[in-house]
Coordinates of C-alpha atoms in Angstrom, one line a residue:
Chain S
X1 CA 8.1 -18.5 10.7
X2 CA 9.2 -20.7 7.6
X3 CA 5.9 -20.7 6.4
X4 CA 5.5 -16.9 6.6
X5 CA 8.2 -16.5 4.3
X6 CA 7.4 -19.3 1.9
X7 CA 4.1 -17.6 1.7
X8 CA 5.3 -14.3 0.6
X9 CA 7.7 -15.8 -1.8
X10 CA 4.7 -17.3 -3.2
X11 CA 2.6 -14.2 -3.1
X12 CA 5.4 -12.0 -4.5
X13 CA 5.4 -14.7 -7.5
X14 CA 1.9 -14.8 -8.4
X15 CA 1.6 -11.2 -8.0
X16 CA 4.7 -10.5 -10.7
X17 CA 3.0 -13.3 -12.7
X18 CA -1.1 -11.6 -12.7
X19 CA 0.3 -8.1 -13.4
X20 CA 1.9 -9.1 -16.6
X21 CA -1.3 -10.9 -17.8
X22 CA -3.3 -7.7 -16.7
X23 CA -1.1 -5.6 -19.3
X24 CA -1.7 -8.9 -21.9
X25 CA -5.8 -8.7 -21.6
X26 CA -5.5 -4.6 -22.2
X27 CA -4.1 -2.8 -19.2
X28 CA -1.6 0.0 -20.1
X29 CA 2.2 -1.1 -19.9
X30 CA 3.7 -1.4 -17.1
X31 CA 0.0 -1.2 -15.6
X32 CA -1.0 -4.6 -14.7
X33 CA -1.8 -3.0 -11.4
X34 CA -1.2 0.5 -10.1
X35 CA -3.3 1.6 -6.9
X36 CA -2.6 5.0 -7.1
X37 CA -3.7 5.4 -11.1
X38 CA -6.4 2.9 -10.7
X39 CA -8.5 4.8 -7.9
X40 CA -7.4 7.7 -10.0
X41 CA -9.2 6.0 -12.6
X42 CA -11.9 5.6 -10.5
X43 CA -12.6 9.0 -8.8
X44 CA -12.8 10.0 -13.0
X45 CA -15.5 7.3 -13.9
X46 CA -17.3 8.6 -10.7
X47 CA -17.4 12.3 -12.3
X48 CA -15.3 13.4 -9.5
X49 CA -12.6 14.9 -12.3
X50 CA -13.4 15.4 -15.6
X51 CA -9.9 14.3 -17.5
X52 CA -11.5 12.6 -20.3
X53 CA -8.1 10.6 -20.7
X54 CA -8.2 8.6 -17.1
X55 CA -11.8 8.1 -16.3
X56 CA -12.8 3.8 -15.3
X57 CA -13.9 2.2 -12.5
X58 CA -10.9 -0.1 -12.2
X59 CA -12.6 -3.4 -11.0
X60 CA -8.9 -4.6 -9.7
X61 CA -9.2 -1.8 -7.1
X62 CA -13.0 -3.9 -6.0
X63 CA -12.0 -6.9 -6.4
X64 CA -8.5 -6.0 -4.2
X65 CA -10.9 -4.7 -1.3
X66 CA -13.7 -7.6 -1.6
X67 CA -10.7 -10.3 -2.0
X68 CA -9.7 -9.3 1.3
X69 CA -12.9 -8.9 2.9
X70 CA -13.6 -12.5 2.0
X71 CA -11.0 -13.9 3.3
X72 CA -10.7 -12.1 6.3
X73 CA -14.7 -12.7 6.8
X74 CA -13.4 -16.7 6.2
X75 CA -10.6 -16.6 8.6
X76 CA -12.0 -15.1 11.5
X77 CA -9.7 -11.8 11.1
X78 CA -12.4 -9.2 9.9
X79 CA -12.9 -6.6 12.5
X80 CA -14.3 -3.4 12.4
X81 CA -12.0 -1.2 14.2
X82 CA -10.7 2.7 13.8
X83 CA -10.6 6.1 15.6
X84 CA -6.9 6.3 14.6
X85 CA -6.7 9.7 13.8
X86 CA -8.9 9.3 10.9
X87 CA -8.9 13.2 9.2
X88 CA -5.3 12.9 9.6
X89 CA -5.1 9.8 7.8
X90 CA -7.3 11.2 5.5
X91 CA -5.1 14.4 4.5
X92 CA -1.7 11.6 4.2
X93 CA -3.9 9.5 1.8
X94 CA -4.5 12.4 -0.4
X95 CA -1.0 13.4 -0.6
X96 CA 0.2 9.4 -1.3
X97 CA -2.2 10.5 -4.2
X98 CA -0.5 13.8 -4.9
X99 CA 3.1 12.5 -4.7
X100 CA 1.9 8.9 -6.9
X101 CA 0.8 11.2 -9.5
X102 CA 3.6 13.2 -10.0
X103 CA 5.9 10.1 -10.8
X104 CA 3.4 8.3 -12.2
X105 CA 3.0 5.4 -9.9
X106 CA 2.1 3.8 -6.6
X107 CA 5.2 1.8 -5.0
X108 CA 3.8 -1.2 -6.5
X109 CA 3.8 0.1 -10.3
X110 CA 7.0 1.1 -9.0
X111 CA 8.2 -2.3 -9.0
X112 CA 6.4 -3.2 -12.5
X113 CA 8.0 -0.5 -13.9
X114 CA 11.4 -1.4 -12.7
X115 CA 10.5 -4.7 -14.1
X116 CA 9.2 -3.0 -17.8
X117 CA 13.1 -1.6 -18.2
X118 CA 12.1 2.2 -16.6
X119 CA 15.1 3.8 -15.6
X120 CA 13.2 6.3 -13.9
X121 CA 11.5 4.5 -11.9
X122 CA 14.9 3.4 -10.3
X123 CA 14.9 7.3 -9.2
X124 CA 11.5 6.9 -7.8
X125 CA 12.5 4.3 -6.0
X126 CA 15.6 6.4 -4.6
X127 CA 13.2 8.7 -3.6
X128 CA 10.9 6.2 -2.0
X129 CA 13.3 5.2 0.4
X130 CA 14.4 8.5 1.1
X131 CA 10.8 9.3 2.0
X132 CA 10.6 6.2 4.2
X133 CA 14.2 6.7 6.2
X134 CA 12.8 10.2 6.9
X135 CA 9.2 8.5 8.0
X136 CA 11.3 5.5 9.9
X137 CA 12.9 8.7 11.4
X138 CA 10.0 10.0 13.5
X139 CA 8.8 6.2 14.1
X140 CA 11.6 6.0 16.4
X141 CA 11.2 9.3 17.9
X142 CA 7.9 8.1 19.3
X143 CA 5.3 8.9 16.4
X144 CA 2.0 7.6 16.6
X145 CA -1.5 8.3 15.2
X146 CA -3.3 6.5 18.2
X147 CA -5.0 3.7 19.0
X148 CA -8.0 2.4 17.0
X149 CA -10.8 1.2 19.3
X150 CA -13.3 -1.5 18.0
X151 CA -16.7 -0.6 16.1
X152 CA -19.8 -1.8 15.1
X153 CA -19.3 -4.6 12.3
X154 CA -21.3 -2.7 9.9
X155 CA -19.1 0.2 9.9
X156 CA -16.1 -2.1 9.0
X157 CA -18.0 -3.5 6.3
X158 CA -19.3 -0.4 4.3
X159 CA -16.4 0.2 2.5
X160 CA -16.6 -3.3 0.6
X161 CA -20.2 -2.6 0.4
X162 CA -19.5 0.1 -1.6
X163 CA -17.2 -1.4 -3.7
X164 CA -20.0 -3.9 -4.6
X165 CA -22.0 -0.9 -5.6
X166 CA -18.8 0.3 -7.3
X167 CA -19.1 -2.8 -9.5
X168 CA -22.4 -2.8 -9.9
X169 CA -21.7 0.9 -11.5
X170 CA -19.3 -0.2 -13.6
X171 CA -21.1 -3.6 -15.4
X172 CA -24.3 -2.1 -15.9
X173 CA -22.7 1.2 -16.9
X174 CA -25.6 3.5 -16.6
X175 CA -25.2 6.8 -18.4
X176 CA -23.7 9.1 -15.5
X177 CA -20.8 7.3 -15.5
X178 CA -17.9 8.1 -17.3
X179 CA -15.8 5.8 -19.5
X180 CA -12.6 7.0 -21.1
X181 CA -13.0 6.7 -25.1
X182 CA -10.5 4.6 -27.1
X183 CA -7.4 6.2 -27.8
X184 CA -8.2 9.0 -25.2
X185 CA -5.6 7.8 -22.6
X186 CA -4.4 5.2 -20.0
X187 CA -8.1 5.0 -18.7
X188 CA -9.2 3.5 -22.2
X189 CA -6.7 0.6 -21.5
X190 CA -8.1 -2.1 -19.9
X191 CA -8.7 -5.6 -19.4
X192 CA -12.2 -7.3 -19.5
X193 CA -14.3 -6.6 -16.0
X194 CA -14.3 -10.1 -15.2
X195 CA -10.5 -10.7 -15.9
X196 CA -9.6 -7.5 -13.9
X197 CA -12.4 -8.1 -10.8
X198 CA -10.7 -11.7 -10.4
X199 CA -7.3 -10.5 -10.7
X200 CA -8.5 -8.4 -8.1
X201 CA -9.6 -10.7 -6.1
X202 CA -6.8 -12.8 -6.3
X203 CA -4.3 -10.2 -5.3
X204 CA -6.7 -9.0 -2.7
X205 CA -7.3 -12.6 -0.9
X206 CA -2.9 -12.9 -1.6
X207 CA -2.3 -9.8 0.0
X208 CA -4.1 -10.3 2.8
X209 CA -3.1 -13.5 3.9
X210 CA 0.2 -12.4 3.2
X211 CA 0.4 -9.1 4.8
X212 CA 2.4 -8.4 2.5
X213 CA 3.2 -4.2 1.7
X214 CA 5.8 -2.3 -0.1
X215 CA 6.3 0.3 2.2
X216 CA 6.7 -2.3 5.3
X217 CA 9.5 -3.9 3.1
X218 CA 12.0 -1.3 3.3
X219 CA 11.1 0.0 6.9
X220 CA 11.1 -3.2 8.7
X221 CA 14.6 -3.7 7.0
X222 CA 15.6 -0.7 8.2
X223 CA 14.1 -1.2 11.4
X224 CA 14.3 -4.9 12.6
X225 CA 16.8 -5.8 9.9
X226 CA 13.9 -8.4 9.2
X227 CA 13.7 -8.9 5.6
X228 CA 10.7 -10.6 5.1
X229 CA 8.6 -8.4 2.8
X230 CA 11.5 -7.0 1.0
X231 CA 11.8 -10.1 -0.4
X232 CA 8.2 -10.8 -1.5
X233 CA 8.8 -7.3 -3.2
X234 CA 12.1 -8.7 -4.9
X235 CA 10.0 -12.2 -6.2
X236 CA 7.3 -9.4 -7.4
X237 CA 10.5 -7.5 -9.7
X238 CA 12.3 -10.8 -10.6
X239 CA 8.6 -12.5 -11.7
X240 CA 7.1 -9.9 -13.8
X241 CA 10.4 -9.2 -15.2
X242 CA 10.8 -12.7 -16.6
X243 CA 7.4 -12.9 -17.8
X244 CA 7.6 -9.5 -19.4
X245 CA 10.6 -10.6 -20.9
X246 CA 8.9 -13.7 -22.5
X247 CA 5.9 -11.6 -23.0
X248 CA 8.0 -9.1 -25.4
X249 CA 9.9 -12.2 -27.5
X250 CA 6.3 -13.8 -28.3
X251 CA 2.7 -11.6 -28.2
X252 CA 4.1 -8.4 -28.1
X253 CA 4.9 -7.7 -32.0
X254 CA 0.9 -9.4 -32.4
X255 CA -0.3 -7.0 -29.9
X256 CA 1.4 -3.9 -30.8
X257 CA 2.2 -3.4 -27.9
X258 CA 5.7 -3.1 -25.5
X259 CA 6.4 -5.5 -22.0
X260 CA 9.9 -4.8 -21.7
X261 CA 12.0 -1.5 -23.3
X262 CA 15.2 -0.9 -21.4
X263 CA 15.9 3.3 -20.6
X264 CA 14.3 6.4 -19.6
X265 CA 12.9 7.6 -23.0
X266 CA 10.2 6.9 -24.5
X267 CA 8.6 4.6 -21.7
X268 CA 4.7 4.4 -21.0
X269 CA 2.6 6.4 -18.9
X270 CA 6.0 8.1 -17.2
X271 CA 7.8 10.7 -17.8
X272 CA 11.9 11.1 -17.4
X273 CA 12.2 14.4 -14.9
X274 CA 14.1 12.9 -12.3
X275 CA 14.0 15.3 -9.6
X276 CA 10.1 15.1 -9.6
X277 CA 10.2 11.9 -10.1
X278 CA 12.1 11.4 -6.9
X279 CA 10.4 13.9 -4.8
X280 CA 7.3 12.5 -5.7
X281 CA 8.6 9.2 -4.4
X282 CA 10.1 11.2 -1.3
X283 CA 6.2 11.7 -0.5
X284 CA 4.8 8.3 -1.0
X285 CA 7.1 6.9 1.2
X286 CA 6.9 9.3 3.6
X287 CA 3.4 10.2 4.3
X288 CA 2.7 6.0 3.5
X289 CA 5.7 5.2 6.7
X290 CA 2.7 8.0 8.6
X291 CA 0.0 6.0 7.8
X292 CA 1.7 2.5 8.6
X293 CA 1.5 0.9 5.0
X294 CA 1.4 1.5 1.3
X295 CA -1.6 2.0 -0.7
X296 CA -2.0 -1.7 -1.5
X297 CA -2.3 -2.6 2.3
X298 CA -4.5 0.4 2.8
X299 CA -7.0 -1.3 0.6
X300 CA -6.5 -4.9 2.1
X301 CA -6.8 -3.3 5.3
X302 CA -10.1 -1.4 4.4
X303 CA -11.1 -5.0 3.5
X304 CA -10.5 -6.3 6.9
X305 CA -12.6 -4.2 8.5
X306 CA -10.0 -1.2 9.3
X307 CA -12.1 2.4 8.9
X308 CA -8.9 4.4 9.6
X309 CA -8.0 2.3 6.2
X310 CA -11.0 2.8 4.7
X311 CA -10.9 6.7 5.4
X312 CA -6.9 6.8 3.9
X313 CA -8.6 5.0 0.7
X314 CA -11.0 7.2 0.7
X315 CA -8.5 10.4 0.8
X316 CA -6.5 8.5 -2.4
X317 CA -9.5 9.0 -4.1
X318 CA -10.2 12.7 -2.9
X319 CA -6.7 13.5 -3.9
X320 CA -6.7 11.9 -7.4
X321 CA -9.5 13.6 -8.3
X322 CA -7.8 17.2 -6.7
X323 CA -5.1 16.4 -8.7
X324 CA -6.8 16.2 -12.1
X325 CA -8.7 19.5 -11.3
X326 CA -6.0 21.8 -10.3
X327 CA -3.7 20.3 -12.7
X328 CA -1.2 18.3 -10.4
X329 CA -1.0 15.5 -11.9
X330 CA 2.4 14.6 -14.4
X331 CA 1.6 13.4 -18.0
X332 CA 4.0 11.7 -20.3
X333 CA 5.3 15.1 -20.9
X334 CA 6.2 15.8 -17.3
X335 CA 5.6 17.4 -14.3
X336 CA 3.4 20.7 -13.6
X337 CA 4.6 23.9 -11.9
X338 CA 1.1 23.4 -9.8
X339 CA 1.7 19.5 -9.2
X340 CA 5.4 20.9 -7.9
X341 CA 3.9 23.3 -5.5
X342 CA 1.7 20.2 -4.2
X343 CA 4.5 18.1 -3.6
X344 CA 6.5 20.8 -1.7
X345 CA 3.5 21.6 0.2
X346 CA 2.4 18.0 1.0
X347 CA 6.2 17.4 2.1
X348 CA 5.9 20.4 4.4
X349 CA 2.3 18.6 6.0
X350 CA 4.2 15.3 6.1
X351 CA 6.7 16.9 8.6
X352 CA 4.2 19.0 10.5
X353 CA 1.6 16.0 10.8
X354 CA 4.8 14.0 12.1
X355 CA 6.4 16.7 14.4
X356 CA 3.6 17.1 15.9
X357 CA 2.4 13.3 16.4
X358 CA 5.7 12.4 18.2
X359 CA 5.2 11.4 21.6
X360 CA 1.4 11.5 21.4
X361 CA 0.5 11.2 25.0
X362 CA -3.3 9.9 23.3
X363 CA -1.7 6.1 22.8
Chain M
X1 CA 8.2 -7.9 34.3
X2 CA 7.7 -4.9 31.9
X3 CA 3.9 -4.7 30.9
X4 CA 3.4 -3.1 27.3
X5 CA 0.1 -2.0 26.3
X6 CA -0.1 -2.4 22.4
X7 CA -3.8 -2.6 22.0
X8 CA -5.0 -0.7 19.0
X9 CA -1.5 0.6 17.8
X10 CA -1.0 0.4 14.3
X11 CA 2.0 -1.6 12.3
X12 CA 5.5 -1.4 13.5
X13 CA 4.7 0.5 16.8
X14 CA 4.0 -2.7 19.3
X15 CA 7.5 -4.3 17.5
X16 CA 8.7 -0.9 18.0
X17 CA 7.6 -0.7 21.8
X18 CA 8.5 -4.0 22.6
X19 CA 12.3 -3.4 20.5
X20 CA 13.2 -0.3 23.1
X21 CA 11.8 -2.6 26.1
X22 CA 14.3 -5.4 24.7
X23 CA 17.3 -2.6 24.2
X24 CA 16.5 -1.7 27.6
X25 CA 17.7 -5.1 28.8
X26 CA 15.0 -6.7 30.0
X27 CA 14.5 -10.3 29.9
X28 CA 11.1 -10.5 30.9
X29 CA 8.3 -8.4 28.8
X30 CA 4.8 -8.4 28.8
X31 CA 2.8 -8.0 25.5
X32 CA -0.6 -7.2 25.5
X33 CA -2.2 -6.8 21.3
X34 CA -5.3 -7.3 19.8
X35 CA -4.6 -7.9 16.5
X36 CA -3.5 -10.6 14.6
X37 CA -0.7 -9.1 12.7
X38 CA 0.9 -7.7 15.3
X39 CA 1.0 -10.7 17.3
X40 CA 2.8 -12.5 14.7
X41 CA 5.2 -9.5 14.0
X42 CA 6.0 -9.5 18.1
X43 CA 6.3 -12.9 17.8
X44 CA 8.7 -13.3 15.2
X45 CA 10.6 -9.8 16.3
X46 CA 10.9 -12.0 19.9
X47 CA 12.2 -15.2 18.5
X48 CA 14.9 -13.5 16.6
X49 CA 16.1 -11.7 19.6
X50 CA 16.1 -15.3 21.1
X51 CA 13.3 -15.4 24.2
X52 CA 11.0 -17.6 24.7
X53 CA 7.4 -16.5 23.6
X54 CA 4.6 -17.5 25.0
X55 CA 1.1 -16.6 24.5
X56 CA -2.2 -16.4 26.1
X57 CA -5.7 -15.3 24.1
X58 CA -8.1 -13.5 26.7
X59 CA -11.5 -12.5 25.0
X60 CA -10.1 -10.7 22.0
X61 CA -6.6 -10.0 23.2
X62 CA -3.9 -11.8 23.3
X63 CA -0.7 -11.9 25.9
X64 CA 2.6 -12.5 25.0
X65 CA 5.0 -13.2 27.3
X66 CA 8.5 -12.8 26.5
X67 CA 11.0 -14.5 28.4
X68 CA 14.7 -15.2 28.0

């Protein structure tokens, strides 16, 4: 049990070390990694919105996927498996998407923001464990999507076979796919392909190994009073914040570019309406405490060979790109009237989705 | 013996069901997962409730058998 923990700590470090270095090779600040933004990226170099700001095929999300496809392939521990509910799964992923991109991060950009000086995302994270109490909630009142049921190994494999078509996309760059252009937004900022796939990787293969997940941090706190991934989270804030801090007293003048700025003003790729910034928290936590992990594990778990993963991933990606074309999404200047009707509304599925599921006589 | 079923149940709900068969007061539980995270989260959830864990792999399931 020793070793579980020393092994988080360890993940939790190298993770708050990579992000840093991400944002150092050309990621946006406080962007080293954001699953939320990145697949958001992603659905817009795929054409599936047209926001000429946000469009790349973030190699971190592939290399995150592969990362743990390799080394669950190595260690015996891929195996296809799903039939949890998968549409439902589906629907939760989307709106992890919705509620992401109203504050402007996944739980793990969460952290890096905390860690860039954000004062608002201290509200998002207020939010995000007000969204996982009310999860944790129905959790004890019996909710469950069902049991997943093994599969054919193929199946469990497509979705890192895609991603190896994904990268395949994005290095050869053929003309369908879209690249934001410099100085058109977030999507322009990026590190070099091979920097960003082997991050990727890294944090993949880390992640895995580790278990480790935002969203299981707080709830298994709450839960068990077992503090085990809280803490990798904690070595994730203290690590990055150091490093930006070091980051911003040597390169950041020569890059022209910010890795620490204490406040709420004025801060990257966020925006300072708290109440949105909280609600859309409230519904990260919430529908990912539904789906039984935050959008980082969904990927590592896709990796593994989890469909019912694969599917949620898949729904993150259907919702980014919703939320680009019906306007959901926040900007720097803050939250939408349509992206607040989404939130209410995906906050009102949460609930029905988890009324529903209690005592699910299927499992 | 309490026999739990927690084959194919996603992450916390075999802690969960084994947690309510331990606030239930019994001192002897039967685990049955499939996955390897969940065995380890049993297994740690277990050992800091202080029983006795031990565990058998069948095919690809393994039994944990909590004891105190």
């Amino acid at each position: 049990m020793k070793n579980e923990k020393t092994l988080l700590i360890g993940a939790g470090i190298i993770l708050g070390i990579i992000a840093p270095i991400l944002v150092f090779f050309g990621n946006p600040v406080n962007m080293g990694f954001c699953i939320a933004c990145f697949i958001r990226d992603t659905a817009g170099g795929l054409g599936l919105h047209r926001a000429a700001a946000v469009q790349y095929i973030r190699p971190e999300i592939i290399g995150i996927v592969l990362g743990s496809f390799i080394l669950a392939i190595g260690s015996k521990e891929f195996e296809a498996k799903g039939g949890s509910s998968p549409l439902t799964r589906f629907i939760l992923g989307a709106f992890v998407a919705i509620g992401a991109l109203m504050f402007l991060g996944c739980p793990f950009r969460m952290v890096l923001r905390l860690a860039g000086g954000d004062f608002n995302a201290i509200i998002g994270f207020v939010g995000f464990i007000i969204g996982i109490l009310i999860g944790v909630a129905f959790l004890k009142k019996g909710y469950t999507l069902g049991r997943t049921y093994s599969l054919p190994k193929l199946e469990g494999a497509f979705i890192s076979i895609l991603q190896v078509g994904a990268l395949a996309l994005v290095v050869m760059a053929p003309a369908f796919i879209f690249f934001s252009e410099a100085g058109a937004g977030p999507g322009a900022l990026h590190a070099p392909i091979m920097i960003s796939l082997a991050a990727g990787l890294i944090v993949g293969a880390i992640a895995q190994k580790s278990r480790l997940c935002m969203v299981g941090g707080v709830r298994n706190v709450v839960l068990f009073n077992d503090w085990n991934l809280l803490i990798a989270f904690l070595c994730i804030f203290v690590t990055a914040l150091i490093v930006n801090l070091i980051m911003q007293n040597t390169v950041a003048a020569t890059l022209g570019k910010s890795f620490f700025k204490l406040g709420f003003e004025g801060q990257a790729v966020a925006h300072t309406d708290g109440v949105w910034n909280c609600l859309g928290m409230v519904l990260v936590g919430f529908a990912s405490v539904l789906l039984g992990g935050c959008p980082l594990r969904q990927l590592v778990m896709a990796g593994e060979g989890n469909t019912d993963s694969a599917i949620t991933v898949l729904g993150v990606l259907v919702g980014a790109a919703f939320a680009h074309n019906f306007g959901l999404a926040s900007s720097a200047k803050g939250p939408t009237a349509n992206g607040q009707i989404a939130v209410i509304l995906g906050l009102i599925i949460c609930f029905v989705i988890a009324i529903l599921n209690m005592n699910n006589k299927e499992a | 013996m309490v026999q739990i079923d927690a084959r194919g149940l996603s992450c916390p709900e075999p802690v969960m069901r084994t947690m309510k068969a331990v606030d239930a007061g019994n001192t002897e539980i039967e685990v049955i997962l499939n996955s390897k995270t969940s065995v380890e989260n049993v297994t740690r959830f277990a050992t800091s409730k202080n029983f006795k864990v031990e565990k058998k792999e069948n095919g690809g399931d393994t039994t944990l058998i909590l004891t105190k």
